Amino acid sequence: MSRKKVTILDIQKRKTNNVPITMLTAYDFTAAILVDQADIDLILVGDSLGMVMLGYPGTTQVTMDEMLHHCKAVARGTTAAFLVGDMPFLSYQADIAEAVRNAGRFLKEASMDCVKVEGGREITDTVRAIVRAG
């Protein structure tokens, strides 16, 4: 039996009710199918794919196009999990307008449900702009 798509409201409800939330990483279509079939709530397509899948020495070499490619594959392999795309290094730090465009690409082109960024107070305005954009 297929389960319904996990939404942000489902996640908020679980948190409010102190119900555990599950999350795993997937980098490709096959892994996404397996994770989704395991009834995991969220799937992260992390920039760590640079090291795990592409053989880079770190995450800073990963490009937007590489992230989008892997996010698309994961999205095609899932039906229910909430999908999180990790925005790569320098895809959101330099300019707020570029950050909004890049976040939009994750949602529009790669069918992600949200994006993940790293930082603290210094990226508050960027996060606010991304949220406002939809």
PDB file of N, CA and C in Angstrom, residues 44-47 67 84-89 114-117:
ATOM      1  N   LEU A  44      17.454  13.496   2.432  1.00  0.00           N
ATOM      2  CA  LEU A  44      18.389  14.578   2.134  1.00  0.00           C
ATOM      3  C   LEU A  44      19.267  14.163   0.970  1.00  0.00           C
ATOM      4  N   VAL A  45      19.348  15.026  -0.034  1.00  0.00           N
ATOM      5  CA  VAL A  45      20.342  14.866  -1.084  1.00  0.00           C
ATOM      6  C   VAL A  45      21.439  15.853  -0.716  1.00  0.00           C
ATOM      7  N   GLY A  46      22.461  15.345  -0.040  1.00  0.00           N
ATOM      8  CA  GLY A  46      23.494  16.196   0.523  1.00  0.00           C
ATOM      9  C   GLY A  46      24.657  16.444  -0.407  1.00  0.00           C
ATOM     10  N   ASP A  47      25.344  17.575  -0.187  1.00  0.00           N
ATOM     11  CA  ASP A  47      26.515  17.876  -1.003  1.00  0.00           C
ATOM     12  C   ASP A  47      27.676  16.921  -0.709  1.00  0.00           C
ATOM     13  N   MET A  67      24.445  18.920  -8.179  1.00  0.00           N
ATOM     14  CA  MET A  67      23.418  18.735  -7.145  1.00  0.00           C
ATOM     15  C   MET A  67      22.042  18.530  -7.778  1.00  0.00           C
ATOM     16  N   VAL A  84      14.762  17.033   0.565  1.00  0.00           N
ATOM     17  CA  VAL A  84      15.578  18.175   0.964  1.00  0.00           C
ATOM     18  C   VAL A  84      16.818  18.224   0.081  1.00  0.00           C
ATOM     19  N   GLY A  85      16.988  19.314  -0.651  1.00  0.00           N
ATOM     20  CA  GLY A  85      18.165  19.504  -1.494  1.00  0.00           C
ATOM     21  C   GLY A  85      19.166  20.419  -0.809  1.00  0.00           C
ATOM     22  N   ASP A  86      20.398  19.975  -0.743  1.00  0.00           N
ATOM     23  CA  ASP A  86      21.472  20.722  -0.087  1.00  0.00           C
ATOM     24  C   ASP A  86      22.087  21.705  -1.076  1.00  0.00           C
ATOM     25  N   MET A  87      21.964  22.987  -0.797  1.00  0.00           N
ATOM     26  CA  MET A  87      22.542  23.992  -1.691  1.00  0.00           C
ATOM     27  C   MET A  87      24.059  23.992  -1.538  1.00  0.00           C
ATOM     28  N   PRO A  88      24.784  23.844  -2.655  1.00  0.00           N
ATOM     29  CA  PRO A  88      26.240  23.730  -2.564  1.00  0.00           C
ATOM     30  C   PRO A  88      26.930  25.058  -2.248  1.00  0.00           C
ATOM     31  N   PHE A  89      28.179  24.936  -1.873  1.00  0.00           N
ATOM     32  CA  PHE A  89      29.033  26.070  -1.533  1.00  0.00           C
ATOM     33  C   PHE A  89      28.983  27.132  -2.627  1.00  0.00           C
ATOM     34  N   CYS A 114      12.174  21.309  -0.263  1.00  0.00           N
ATOM     35  CA  CYS A 114      12.824  22.440   0.398  1.00  0.00           C
ATOM     36  C   CYS A 114      14.319  22.358   0.137  1.00  0.00           C
ATOM     37  N   VAL A 115      15.028  23.377   0.573  1.00  0.00           N
ATOM     38  CA  VAL A 115      16.485  23.391   0.456  1.00  0.00           C
ATOM     39  C   VAL A 115      17.108  23.508   1.837  1.00  0.00           C
ATOM     40  N   LYS A 116      18.360  23.067   1.915  1.00  0.00           N
ATOM     41  CA  LYS A 116      19.141  23.188   3.148  1.00  0.00           C
ATOM     42  C   LYS A 116      20.319  24.105   2.867  1.00  0.00           C
ATOM     43  N   VAL A 117      20.530  25.050   3.770  1.00  0.00           N
ATOM     44  CA  VAL A 117      21.692  25.931   3.696  1.00  0.00           C
ATOM     45  C   VAL A 117      22.433  25.851   5.023  1.00  0.00           C
TER      46      VAL A 117
END
